[in-house]
Amino acid sequence: MIFVTIRTEKGSCRTKGTEKETLPEILGKQGIFLRADCGGNGSCGRCRVRFLRGASYPDRQEQEIFTREELEAGWRLACRTRLKEDCEILIEGGELEAADGTAREEDLEKDIPARPHGIAVDLGTTNIVMQLVDLGDGSVRETYRAANRQGIYGADVISRIKASGEGKKEELKRIAKAGLLEGIRVLTKGHARKVSRISIGANTAMVHLLMGYSCRTLGVHPFRPLNLGPVRMGYQELFGDNRQNAEVWIFPGISAFLGGDLVAGLYALEFEKKEGPVMLADLGTNGELALSFRGKILAASAAAGPAFAGGGIEQGSEALDLIWNLRKQGRMDETGRLKEPYFSEGILLPFGRRYGQRDIRNLQLAKAAIRAGMETLVLEAGIRAGDLEEVYLAGAFGCGTDVQKAAEIGLLPAVCADRIRIAGNSCLSGAVKYLLDPQAAMTAEAVVRASREIPLCASRKFSDLYMEHMGFES
């Protein structure tokens, strides 16, 4: 047993852990969750802590990110640290808080009018976004954003599915619920506001982790979810908390990798009504694509992984800007190979992170998968990319994308660049719409019935297009 003293600007506490636990896991038990865009592989450099005593020997990743002076001062990456002895750490800018959503007195509002409210949730792999909705006039009153703290077990769903199968199922469930409870606490001013409805859009893996379903068959071929149907239950039943009395509804999914987040987006954009052809590309940690044509919806999942999260860059769209600039400035060729000295040294980014050849290859693979997936759906529908009337771009990556640059490097078809529409967070829009629409559940299930998955892994068309779009166009 190892004892850890944690100091922050807000105070200090003492906890304990074992050599088998990572430092983020130990901190998480105290409700302290450090940002880790890389999913804990040490590449983003954000989970910095300073050891006042008991520092571990720095590994290669830490030696690349910190200067010698910083290492000697005790700076380490939490995700790379496994403790061997009692220690004391300082988290600058951190704060100690309850992980179960317990309200602080300063957040309470005693004189809030008794208006009907609901909460819409986008439970994403990387981030959780929630909105408080006035059910009387339909307005969004407040928005809450936070990192999905399950990131300590990996940036992608496969890593978390694996962790669930290795004995972390209950911990992943606890973290998911704690993240939602914290958002509810903030939006309701410490539960002084009462909500009657909560709607949640999430991918299939996130639903399984939230509900505590077994992920045993979800992460291996043929990828069978335990449940794809809608989930309807009471607030107290889901959270074990009696401070609200609301109905909770979780959007149904289409398949293991086409979840309720995609269904919520299709419902928000009324794809079930469109004759088309129109397409939705929801680009975040997971790449989900859907094409509506003559009342039918073809959908596919293209492996994007954390590349579109930026690999240490604040937003994935900034990664796209960087790639575009490297091409325009002649520092990278059309195959994605950096020229010297950048090939050897990489591009220096904030936080001491270097964006190097490996990062470019990861984004290159994700870009090729998305573009090839889009064109595979077009071919399956028997049309051409130029026939698309509209292409909706959604998700964390899509929201900030420069459409022209995306087309110039080959992520999006240039032929329909003038018909691309930024849809923002379509999952959250669908969750908001659900709160206000009495027919929402029926419509969402109609979207599922109209949808047919096109498995890209078994498509020769996709394989050929994937190789064709590997390069960066000029």
Tab-separated table of C-alpha atoms in Angstrom:
chain	number	residue	atom	x	y	z
A	1	MET	CA	0.000	0.000	0.000
A	2	ILE	CA	1.315	3.421	-1.008
A	3	PHE	CA	0.175	6.670	0.635
A	4	VAL	CA	-0.149	9.781	-1.526
A	5	THR	CA	-0.451	13.342	-0.239
A	6	ILE	CA	-2.149	15.582	-2.805
A	7	ARG	CA	-1.801	19.354	-2.667
A	8	THR	CA	-3.740	21.826	-4.808
A	9	GLU	CA	-4.603	25.521	-4.678
A	10	LYS	CA	-7.847	24.582	-2.891
A	11	GLY	CA	-6.353	22.430	-0.169
A	12	SER	CA	-4.821	19.039	0.426
A	13	CYS	CA	-5.813	15.467	1.135
A	14	ARG	CA	-4.243	12.067	1.652
A	15	THR	CA	-5.188	8.881	-0.163
A	16	LYS	CA	-3.715	5.479	-0.865
A	17	GLY	CA	-3.138	3.205	-3.811
A	18	THR	CA	-1.116	0.252	-5.015
A	19	GLU	CA	1.732	-0.285	-7.463
A	20	LYS	CA	-0.760	-1.800	-9.927
A	21	GLU	CA	-2.727	1.458	-10.184
A	22	THR	CA	-1.748	4.407	-12.351
A	23	LEU	CA	-1.566	7.829	-10.724
A	24	PRO	CA	-4.678	9.062	-12.625
A	25	GLU	CA	-6.636	6.121	-11.201
A	26	ILE	CA	-5.516	6.989	-7.676
A	27	LEU	CA	-6.375	10.677	-8.194
A	28	GLY	CA	-9.736	9.748	-9.684
A	29	LYS	CA	-10.794	8.155	-6.412
A	30	GLN	CA	-10.508	11.641	-4.898
A	31	GLY	CA	-12.531	13.250	-7.694
A	32	ILE	CA	-9.429	14.748	-9.334
A	33	PHE	CA	-9.367	14.147	-13.072
A	34	LEU	CA	-6.478	15.494	-15.122
A	35	ARG	CA	-6.891	16.288	-18.786
A	36	ALA	CA	-5.394	13.607	-21.064
A	37	ASP	CA	-6.127	14.226	-24.744
A	38	CYS	CA	-3.872	11.333	-25.749
A	39	GLY	CA	-5.781	8.815	-23.646
A	40	GLY	CA	-2.869	8.235	-21.318
A	41	ASN	CA	-0.027	7.350	-23.678
A	42	GLY	CA	2.093	10.337	-22.654
A	43	SER	CA	2.061	12.143	-25.988
A	44	CYS	CA	-0.090	15.208	-25.251
A	45	GLY	CA	1.835	16.354	-22.169
A	46	ARG	CA	-1.226	17.799	-20.384
A	47	CYS	CA	-1.451	15.661	-17.222
A	48	ARG	CA	1.452	17.421	-15.498
A	49	VAL	CA	2.024	17.026	-11.780
A	50	ARG	CA	4.952	18.041	-9.593
A	51	PHE	CA	6.372	15.583	-7.080
A	52	LEU	CA	7.499	17.305	-3.893
A	53	ARG	CA	8.894	13.947	-2.771
A	54	GLY	CA	8.867	10.365	-4.010
A	55	ALA	CA	9.203	11.136	-7.745
A	56	SER	CA	9.626	8.161	-10.086
A	57	TYR	CA	12.502	7.989	-12.571
A	58	PRO	CA	11.422	9.825	-15.775
A	59	ASP	CA	10.738	7.652	-18.818
A	60	ARG	CA	11.491	8.543	-22.448
A	61	GLN	CA	8.215	10.417	-22.984
A	62	GLU	CA	8.794	12.590	-19.943
A	63	GLN	CA	12.379	13.282	-20.955
A	64	GLU	CA	11.119	14.540	-24.331
A	65	ILE	CA	8.442	16.807	-22.850
A	66	PHE	CA	10.205	18.287	-19.806
A	67	THR	CA	13.500	20.131	-19.609
A	68	ARG	CA	16.228	18.764	-17.349
A	69	GLU	CA	15.504	21.561	-14.877
A	70	GLU	CA	11.801	20.647	-14.790
A	71	LEU	CA	12.571	16.977	-14.248
A	72	GLU	CA	14.944	17.826	-11.423
A	73	ALA	CA	12.188	19.989	-9.889
A	74	GLY	CA	9.929	16.922	-9.789
A	75	TRP	CA	7.701	17.441	-12.833
A	76	ARG	CA	6.228	14.228	-14.264
A	77	LEU	CA	3.319	13.048	-16.409
A	78	ALA	CA	0.645	11.446	-14.240
A	79	CYS	CA	-0.271	8.926	-16.945
A	80	ARG	CA	3.313	7.633	-17.102
A	81	THR	CA	3.734	7.309	-13.354
A	82	ARG	CA	3.401	4.127	-11.341
A	83	LEU	CA	4.238	4.725	-7.717
A	84	LYS	CA	6.830	2.715	-5.853
A	85	GLU	CA	6.865	4.574	-2.543
A	86	ASP	CA	4.901	7.089	-0.471
A	87	CYS	CA	4.914	10.476	-2.149
A	88	GLU	CA	3.623	14.036	-2.108
A	89	ILE	CA	2.444	15.755	-5.272
A	90	LEU	CA	1.379	19.261	-6.216
A	91	ILE	CA	-1.313	19.868	-8.839
A	92	GLU	CA	-1.187	23.493	-9.934
A	93	GLY	CA	-4.546	24.821	-11.035
A	94	GLY	CA	-6.244	21.681	-9.731
A	95	GLU	CA	-9.096	21.530	-7.269
A	96	LEU	CA	-10.436	18.946	-4.890
A	97	GLU	CA	-14.084	18.167	-5.516
A	98	ALA	CA	-16.577	15.425	-4.840
A	99	ALA	CA	-16.787	12.911	-7.664
A	100	ASP	CA	-20.430	12.022	-6.922
A	101	GLY	CA	-21.968	15.360	-7.882
A	102	THR	CA	-22.427	16.649	-4.323
A	103	ALA	CA	-23.440	20.298	-4.392
A	104	ARG	CA	-21.353	23.059	-2.850
A	105	GLU	CA	-23.192	25.689	-0.827
A	106	GLU	CA	-22.013	28.560	-3.037
A	107	ASP	CA	-23.718	26.948	-6.040
A	108	LEU	CA	-27.162	26.813	-4.464
A	109	GLU	CA	-29.870	29.208	-5.579
A	110	LYS	CA	-32.835	29.456	-3.240
A	111	ASP	CA	-35.136	31.685	-5.319
A	112	ILE	CA	-35.402	29.949	-8.678
A	113	PRO	CA	-38.858	30.096	-10.302
A	114	ALA	CA	-40.570	26.726	-10.636
A	115	ARG	CA	-40.432	26.481	-14.417
A	116	PRO	CA	-40.359	23.099	-16.196
A	117	HIS	CA	-36.848	22.172	-17.325
A	118	GLY	CA	-35.120	19.309	-19.060
A	119	ILE	CA	-31.489	18.392	-19.668
A	120	ALA	CA	-30.071	17.248	-22.998
A	121	VAL	CA	-26.827	15.256	-22.982
A	122	ASP	CA	-24.185	14.377	-25.542
A	123	LEU	CA	-22.182	11.685	-23.741
A	124	GLY	CA	-19.164	11.593	-26.041
A	125	THR	CA	-16.050	9.468	-25.926
A	126	THR	CA	-13.856	12.532	-25.381
A	127	ASN	CA	-16.227	15.148	-23.940
A	128	ILE	CA	-19.571	15.464	-22.196
A	129	VAL	CA	-21.775	18.369	-23.302
A	130	MET	CA	-25.074	19.110	-21.570
A	131	GLN	CA	-27.721	21.807	-21.929
A	132	LEU	CA	-30.488	22.987	-19.639
A	133	VAL	CA	-33.663	23.494	-21.684
A	134	ASP	CA	-36.715	25.519	-20.697
A	135	LEU	CA	-39.578	23.176	-21.601
A	136	GLY	CA	-42.007	26.093	-21.651
A	137	ASP	CA	-40.469	28.150	-24.461
A	138	GLY	CA	-37.885	25.685	-25.802
A	139	SER	CA	-34.906	27.921	-25.103
A	140	VAL	CA	-31.497	26.654	-24.047
A	141	ARG	CA	-30.722	28.321	-20.725
A	142	GLU	CA	-27.217	27.070	-19.973
A	143	THR	CA	-24.520	24.807	-21.403
A	144	TYR	CA	-22.064	22.602	-19.503
A	145	ARG	CA	-18.917	21.053	-20.987
A	146	ALA	CA	-16.379	18.715	-19.426
A	147	ALA	CA	-13.904	16.047	-20.431
A	148	ASN	CA	-15.125	12.466	-20.254
A	149	ARG	CA	-13.083	11.279	-17.310
A	150	GLN	CA	-13.057	7.725	-18.625
A	151	GLY	CA	-10.170	8.972	-20.763
A	152	ILE	CA	-7.764	7.678	-18.128
A	153	TYR	CA	-8.558	4.223	-19.552
A	154	GLY	CA	-7.882	5.230	-23.158
A	155	ALA	CA	-8.886	7.823	-25.732
A	156	ASP	CA	-10.961	5.415	-27.871
A	157	VAL	CA	-13.867	3.076	-27.200
A	158	ILE	CA	-11.855	-0.072	-27.921
A	159	SER	CA	-9.437	0.753	-25.078
A	160	ARG	CA	-12.339	1.252	-22.678
A	161	ILE	CA	-14.107	-1.905	-23.824
A	162	LYS	CA	-10.857	-3.750	-23.125
A	163	ALA	CA	-10.561	-2.105	-19.694
A	164	SER	CA	-14.156	-3.088	-18.917
A	165	GLY	CA	-13.349	-6.703	-19.676
A	166	GLU	CA	-10.271	-6.539	-17.454
A	167	GLY	CA	-12.198	-5.765	-14.289
A	168	LYS	CA	-12.826	-2.017	-14.651
A	169	LYS	CA	-16.511	-2.252	-15.624
A	170	GLU	CA	-17.870	-0.889	-12.352
A	171	GLU	CA	-15.250	1.866	-12.211
A	172	LEU	CA	-16.060	2.976	-15.772
A	173	LYS	CA	-19.757	2.968	-14.894
A	174	ARG	CA	-19.082	5.037	-11.774
A	175	ILE	CA	-17.016	7.581	-13.696
A	176	ALA	CA	-19.694	7.963	-16.393
A	177	LYS	CA	-22.448	8.528	-13.845
A	178	ALA	CA	-20.284	10.887	-11.783
A	179	GLY	CA	-19.587	12.979	-14.898
A	180	LEU	CA	-23.299	13.275	-15.674
A	181	LEU	CA	-24.196	14.005	-12.063
A	182	GLU	CA	-21.651	16.805	-11.928
A	183	GLY	CA	-23.163	18.395	-15.036
A	184	ILE	CA	-26.666	18.060	-13.621
A	185	ARG	CA	-25.525	19.633	-10.357
A	186	VAL	CA	-24.026	22.614	-12.159
A	187	LEU	CA	-26.968	23.151	-14.510
A	188	THR	CA	-29.544	22.894	-11.726
A	189	LYS	CA	-27.590	25.141	-9.335
A	190	GLY	CA	-27.004	22.410	-6.818
A	191	HIS	CA	-30.402	20.776	-7.539
A	192	ALA	CA	-32.334	23.926	-6.611
A	193	ARG	CA	-33.820	23.711	-10.114
A	194	LYS	CA	-35.891	20.629	-10.771
A	195	VAL	CA	-35.908	18.817	-14.106
A	196	SER	CA	-38.584	16.474	-15.398
A	197	ARG	CA	-36.879	14.991	-18.471
A	198	ILE	CA	-33.318	14.026	-19.397
A	199	SER	CA	-32.336	12.790	-22.864
A	200	ILE	CA	-28.968	11.224	-23.660
A	201	GLY	CA	-27.271	10.642	-26.997
A	202	ALA	CA	-24.213	8.399	-26.883
A	203	ASN	CA	-22.380	5.846	-28.972
A	204	THR	CA	-23.078	2.189	-28.278
A	205	ALA	CA	-19.951	1.640	-26.192
A	206	MET	CA	-20.652	4.669	-23.991
A	207	VAL	CA	-24.200	3.407	-23.355
A	208	HIS	CA	-22.839	0.000	-22.357
A	209	LEU	CA	-20.296	1.577	-20.001
A	210	LEU	CA	-22.884	3.924	-18.469
A	211	MET	CA	-25.419	1.165	-17.907
A	212	GLY	CA	-22.856	-1.365	-16.706
A	213	TYR	CA	-23.635	-3.798	-19.527
A	214	SER	CA	-21.080	-6.461	-20.318
A	215	CYS	CA	-18.832	-5.419	-23.206
A	216	ARG	CA	-17.567	-8.963	-23.766
A	217	THR	CA	-19.209	-9.371	-27.191
A	218	LEU	CA	-19.027	-5.693	-28.133
A	219	GLY	CA	-15.284	-5.524	-28.732
A	220	VAL	CA	-14.739	-8.740	-30.701
A	221	HIS	CA	-16.012	-9.938	-34.072
A	222	PRO	CA	-18.898	-10.009	-34.937
A	223	PHE	CA	-19.322	-7.067	-32.474
A	224	ARG	CA	-22.671	-7.842	-30.892
A	225	PRO	CA	-24.075	-5.248	-28.456
A	226	LEU	CA	-25.982	-6.417	-25.420
A	227	ASN	CA	-28.693	-3.832	-26.122
A	228	LEU	CA	-29.351	-1.431	-29.017
A	229	GLY	CA	-32.860	-0.427	-28.067
A	230	PRO	CA	-33.868	2.806	-26.336
A	231	VAL	CA	-33.452	2.951	-22.568
A	232	ARG	CA	-36.192	4.556	-20.491
A	233	MET	CA	-35.892	4.702	-16.723
A	234	GLY	CA	-36.220	6.947	-13.711
A	235	TYR	CA	-33.494	9.307	-12.502
A	236	GLN	CA	-33.255	7.595	-9.144
A	237	GLU	CA	-33.034	4.162	-10.757
A	238	LEU	CA	-30.132	5.211	-13.001
A	239	PHE	CA	-28.134	7.378	-10.619
A	240	GLY	CA	-29.149	6.080	-7.186
A	241	ASP	CA	-29.820	9.707	-6.275
A	242	ASN	CA	-33.093	11.202	-5.013
A	243	ARG	CA	-32.432	14.895	-5.610
A	244	GLN	CA	-34.295	14.876	-8.921
A	245	ASN	CA	-37.448	13.109	-10.104
A	246	ALA	CA	-36.972	12.954	-13.861
A	247	GLU	CA	-37.534	10.480	-16.664
A	248	VAL	CA	-34.291	9.524	-18.431
A	249	TRP	CA	-34.356	8.430	-22.079
A	250	ILE	CA	-31.322	7.172	-24.023
A	251	PHE	CA	-31.410	7.146	-27.822
A	252	PRO	CA	-31.407	3.731	-29.528
A	253	GLY	CA	-28.512	2.663	-31.748
A	254	ILE	CA	-28.155	0.991	-35.128
A	255	SER	CA	-25.172	-1.285	-34.500
A	256	ALA	CA	-22.060	-1.690	-32.362
A	257	PHE	CA	-20.341	1.264	-34.044
A	258	LEU	CA	-23.389	3.262	-35.152
A	259	GLY	CA	-24.907	4.416	-31.915
A	260	GLY	CA	-27.528	6.658	-30.435
A	261	ASP	CA	-25.364	9.722	-31.030
A	262	LEU	CA	-25.705	9.208	-34.795
A	263	VAL	CA	-29.426	8.460	-34.471
A	264	ALA	CA	-29.896	11.670	-32.457
A	265	GLY	CA	-28.111	13.646	-35.188
A	266	LEU	CA	-30.182	12.079	-37.974
A	267	TYR	CA	-33.345	12.796	-35.986
A	268	ALA	CA	-32.277	16.431	-35.424
A	269	LEU	CA	-31.683	16.916	-39.165
A	270	GLU	CA	-34.917	15.059	-40.075
A	271	PHE	CA	-33.137	12.553	-42.286
A	272	GLU	CA	-36.135	10.235	-42.142
A	273	LYS	CA	-38.070	12.835	-44.170
A	274	LYS	CA	-35.415	13.622	-46.784
A	275	GLU	CA	-35.612	12.185	-50.270
A	276	GLY	CA	-31.998	13.224	-50.733
A	277	PRO	CA	-29.445	12.450	-51.604
A	278	VAL	CA	-27.998	14.109	-48.492
A	279	MET	CA	-25.159	13.016	-46.226
A	280	LEU	CA	-24.156	13.487	-42.586
A	281	ALA	CA	-20.504	13.158	-41.568
A	282	ASP	CA	-20.203	13.233	-37.775
A	283	LEU	CA	-16.482	13.524	-37.133
A	284	GLY	CA	-15.202	13.253	-33.617
A	285	THR	CA	-13.284	10.516	-31.860
A	286	ASN	CA	-15.476	8.178	-33.893
A	287	GLY	CA	-16.301	8.843	-37.541
A	288	GLU	CA	-19.943	8.105	-38.367
A	289	LEU	CA	-21.399	8.586	-41.826
A	290	ALA	CA	-24.959	8.397	-43.136
A	291	LEU	CA	-26.517	8.948	-46.560
A	292	SER	CA	-30.273	9.427	-46.969
A	293	PHE	CA	-31.730	8.678	-50.406
A	294	ARG	CA	-35.336	7.932	-51.350
A	295	GLY	CA	-36.453	7.232	-47.817
A	296	LYS	CA	-33.596	4.865	-46.950
A	297	ILE	CA	-30.523	5.602	-44.867
A	298	LEU	CA	-27.168	3.948	-45.532
A	299	ALA	CA	-24.764	4.293	-42.617
A	300	ALA	CA	-21.163	3.366	-41.907
A	301	SER	CA	-18.538	3.764	-39.223
A	302	ALA	CA	-15.051	4.812	-40.312
A	303	ALA	CA	-12.198	4.458	-37.841
A	304	ALA	CA	-10.990	7.961	-36.981
A	305	GLY	CA	-9.602	7.358	-33.492
A	306	PRO	CA	-8.079	10.244	-31.515
A	307	ALA	CA	-6.349	11.727	-34.605
A	308	PHE	CA	-9.161	14.240	-35.160
A	309	ALA	CA	-8.880	15.281	-31.496
A	310	GLY	CA	-5.618	16.901	-32.536
A	311	GLY	CA	-2.965	14.735	-30.869
A	312	GLY	CA	-2.028	17.486	-28.451
A	313	ILE	CA	-3.430	20.328	-30.554
A	314	GLU	CA	-6.419	21.975	-28.884
A	315	GLN	CA	-8.871	21.086	-31.665
A	316	GLY	CA	-8.781	18.613	-34.532
A	317	SER	CA	-9.561	21.442	-36.953
A	318	GLU	CA	-6.268	23.026	-35.892
A	319	ALA	CA	-4.521	19.796	-36.893
A	320	LEU	CA	-6.119	20.148	-40.320
A	321	ASP	CA	-4.912	23.759	-40.536
A	322	LEU	CA	-1.404	22.631	-39.636
A	323	ILE	CA	-1.413	19.945	-42.353
A	324	TRP	CA	-2.751	22.420	-44.914
A	325	ASN	CA	-0.042	24.952	-44.044
A	326	LEU	CA	2.717	22.341	-44.166
A	327	ARG	CA	1.627	21.418	-47.689
A	328	LYS	CA	1.310	25.005	-48.856
A	329	GLN	CA	4.697	25.942	-47.410
A	330	GLY	CA	6.385	22.953	-49.002
A	331	ARG	CA	7.446	21.448	-45.681
A	332	MET	CA	5.523	18.229	-46.378
A	333	ASP	CA	5.013	16.361	-49.649
A	334	GLU	CA	1.772	14.859	-50.981
A	335	THR	CA	2.551	11.472	-49.372
A	336	GLY	CA	2.556	13.083	-45.929
A	337	ARG	CA	6.315	12.898	-45.420
A	338	LEU	CA	7.835	15.864	-43.609
A	339	LYS	CA	10.966	17.432	-45.004
A	340	GLU	CA	14.049	18.012	-42.877
A	341	PRO	CA	14.565	19.258	-40.240
A	342	TYR	CA	10.885	18.689	-39.439
A	343	PHE	CA	11.033	14.958	-40.198
A	344	SER	CA	13.631	14.496	-37.458
A	345	GLU	CA	12.501	17.177	-35.022
A	346	GLY	CA	8.757	17.564	-35.614
A	347	ILE	CA	6.769	20.798	-35.268
A	348	LEU	CA	6.964	22.453	-31.839
A	349	LEU	CA	3.527	23.028	-30.275
A	350	PRO	CA	2.357	24.537	-26.960
A	351	PHE	CA	2.997	22.502	-23.787
A	352	GLY	CA	6.351	21.430	-25.228
A	353	ARG	CA	4.611	18.869	-27.477
A	354	ARG	CA	6.060	18.151	-30.915
A	355	TYR	CA	3.732	17.224	-33.752
A	356	GLY	CA	5.732	14.721	-35.731
A	357	GLN	CA	5.632	12.180	-38.502
A	358	ARG	CA	3.662	9.658	-36.458
A	359	ASP	CA	0.930	12.212	-35.734
A	360	ILE	CA	0.679	13.077	-39.415
A	361	ARG	CA	0.370	9.399	-40.325
A	362	ASN	CA	-2.414	8.933	-37.765
A	363	LEU	CA	-4.366	11.862	-39.174
A	364	GLN	CA	-3.614	10.634	-42.701
A	365	LEU	CA	-5.118	7.219	-41.930
A	366	ALA	CA	-8.202	8.813	-40.364
A	367	LYS	CA	-8.634	11.190	-43.300
A	368	ALA	CA	-8.397	8.349	-45.826
A	369	ALA	CA	-10.945	6.289	-43.871
A	370	ILE	CA	-13.482	9.126	-43.701
A	371	ARG	CA	-13.160	10.088	-47.372
A	372	ALA	CA	-13.254	6.469	-48.550
A	373	GLY	CA	-16.260	5.806	-46.303
A	374	MET	CA	-18.151	8.745	-47.771
A	375	GLU	CA	-17.484	7.596	-51.328
A	376	THR	CA	-18.368	3.990	-50.505
A	377	LEU	CA	-21.827	5.080	-49.324
A	378	VAL	CA	-22.245	7.158	-52.481
A	379	LEU	CA	-21.418	4.135	-54.656
A	380	GLU	CA	-23.731	1.878	-52.627
A	381	ALA	CA	-26.567	4.329	-53.302
A	382	GLY	CA	-25.810	4.220	-57.028
A	383	ILE	CA	-25.015	7.919	-57.312
A	384	ARG	CA	-21.942	10.176	-57.554
A	385	ALA	CA	-20.529	12.616	-55.016
A	386	GLY	CA	-21.582	15.471	-57.281
A	387	ASP	CA	-25.221	14.353	-56.904
A	388	LEU	CA	-25.282	15.114	-53.186
A	389	GLU	CA	-27.637	18.003	-52.512
A	390	GLU	CA	-26.206	18.726	-49.046
A	391	VAL	CA	-23.418	17.380	-46.859
A	392	TYR	CA	-23.830	18.105	-43.143
A	393	LEU	CA	-20.577	18.238	-41.202
A	394	ALA	CA	-20.992	17.651	-37.468
A	395	GLY	CA	-19.062	16.583	-34.400
A	396	ALA	CA	-16.162	18.024	-32.440
A	397	PHE	CA	-13.948	18.066	-35.521
A	398	GLY	CA	-16.626	19.194	-37.931
A	399	CYS	CA	-17.661	22.249	-35.930
A	400	GLY	CA	-14.444	24.185	-36.528
A	401	THR	CA	-13.486	22.873	-39.945
A	402	ASP	CA	-12.482	25.166	-42.787
A	403	VAL	CA	-14.394	23.467	-45.592
A	404	GLN	CA	-12.128	24.726	-48.358
A	405	LYS	CA	-8.976	23.499	-46.618
A	406	ALA	CA	-10.607	20.150	-45.877
A	407	ALA	CA	-11.403	19.761	-49.569
A	408	GLU	CA	-7.925	20.829	-50.647
A	409	ILE	CA	-6.177	18.156	-48.592
A	410	GLY	CA	-8.686	15.521	-49.721
A	411	LEU	CA	-10.776	14.987	-46.601
A	412	LEU	CA	-13.983	16.142	-48.312
A	413	PRO	CA	-15.002	15.830	-51.969
A	414	ALA	CA	-14.131	19.102	-53.710
A	415	VAL	CA	-17.013	18.620	-56.139
A	416	CYS	CA	-19.590	19.318	-53.413
A	417	ALA	CA	-17.620	21.789	-51.275
A	418	ASP	CA	-20.216	24.502	-51.940
A	419	ARG	CA	-22.983	22.281	-50.536
A	420	ILE	CA	-21.338	21.488	-47.211
A	421	ARG	CA	-23.276	22.736	-44.193
A	422	ILE	CA	-21.834	22.968	-40.667
A	423	ALA	CA	-24.348	21.204	-38.419
A	424	GLY	CA	-22.562	21.761	-35.103
A	425	ASN	CA	-23.225	19.219	-32.381
A	426	SER	CA	-26.007	17.309	-34.109
A	427	CYS	CA	-26.210	14.729	-31.316
A	428	LEU	CA	-26.879	17.432	-28.723
A	429	SER	CA	-29.367	19.129	-31.069
A	430	GLY	CA	-31.259	15.838	-31.295
A	431	ALA	CA	-31.243	15.447	-27.520
A	432	VAL	CA	-32.641	18.975	-27.112
A	433	LYS	CA	-35.296	18.337	-29.756
A	434	TYR	CA	-36.349	15.139	-27.995
A	435	LEU	CA	-37.235	17.098	-24.832
A	436	LEU	CA	-39.686	19.250	-26.777
A	437	ASP	CA	-41.185	16.707	-29.202
A	438	PRO	CA	-43.943	14.343	-27.941
A	439	GLN	CA	-43.332	12.079	-30.971
A	440	ALA	CA	-39.552	11.980	-30.519
A	441	ALA	CA	-39.245	8.366	-29.354
A	442	MET	CA	-41.326	7.073	-32.261
A	443	THR	CA	-39.394	9.172	-34.781
A	444	ALA	CA	-35.996	8.109	-33.446
A	445	GLU	CA	-36.979	4.450	-33.704
A	446	ALA	CA	-38.235	5.103	-37.251
A	447	VAL	CA	-34.758	6.431	-38.083
A	448	VAL	CA	-33.266	3.165	-36.822
A	449	ARG	CA	-35.683	1.088	-38.918
A	450	ALA	CA	-34.865	3.099	-42.047
A	451	SER	CA	-31.122	2.635	-41.557
A	452	ARG	CA	-28.917	-0.095	-42.992
A	453	GLU	CA	-25.285	-0.503	-41.994
A	454	ILE	CA	-22.650	-0.864	-44.710
A	455	PRO	CA	-19.718	-2.728	-43.088
A	456	LEU	CA	-16.665	-1.021	-44.530
A	457	CYS	CA	-14.245	-3.700	-43.322
A	458	ALA	CA	-15.843	-6.182	-45.754
A	459	SER	CA	-16.053	-3.766	-48.702
A	460	ARG	CA	-13.559	-4.079	-51.574
A	461	LYS	CA	-14.743	-0.674	-52.775
A	462	PHE	CA	-13.743	0.852	-49.469
A	463	SER	CA	-10.308	-0.813	-49.497
A	464	ASP	CA	-9.525	0.517	-52.964
A	465	LEU	CA	-10.764	4.031	-52.141
A	466	TYR	CA	-8.864	4.012	-48.852
A	467	MET	CA	-5.559	3.550	-50.660
A	468	GLU	CA	-6.546	6.092	-53.320
A	469	HIS	CA	-7.169	8.811	-50.727
A	470	MET	CA	-4.156	8.168	-48.527
A	471	GLY	CA	-2.203	11.123	-49.880
A	472	PHE	CA	-2.666	14.829	-49.229
A	473	GLU	CA	-3.855	16.689	-52.291
A	474	SER	CA	-2.325	20.057	-53.029
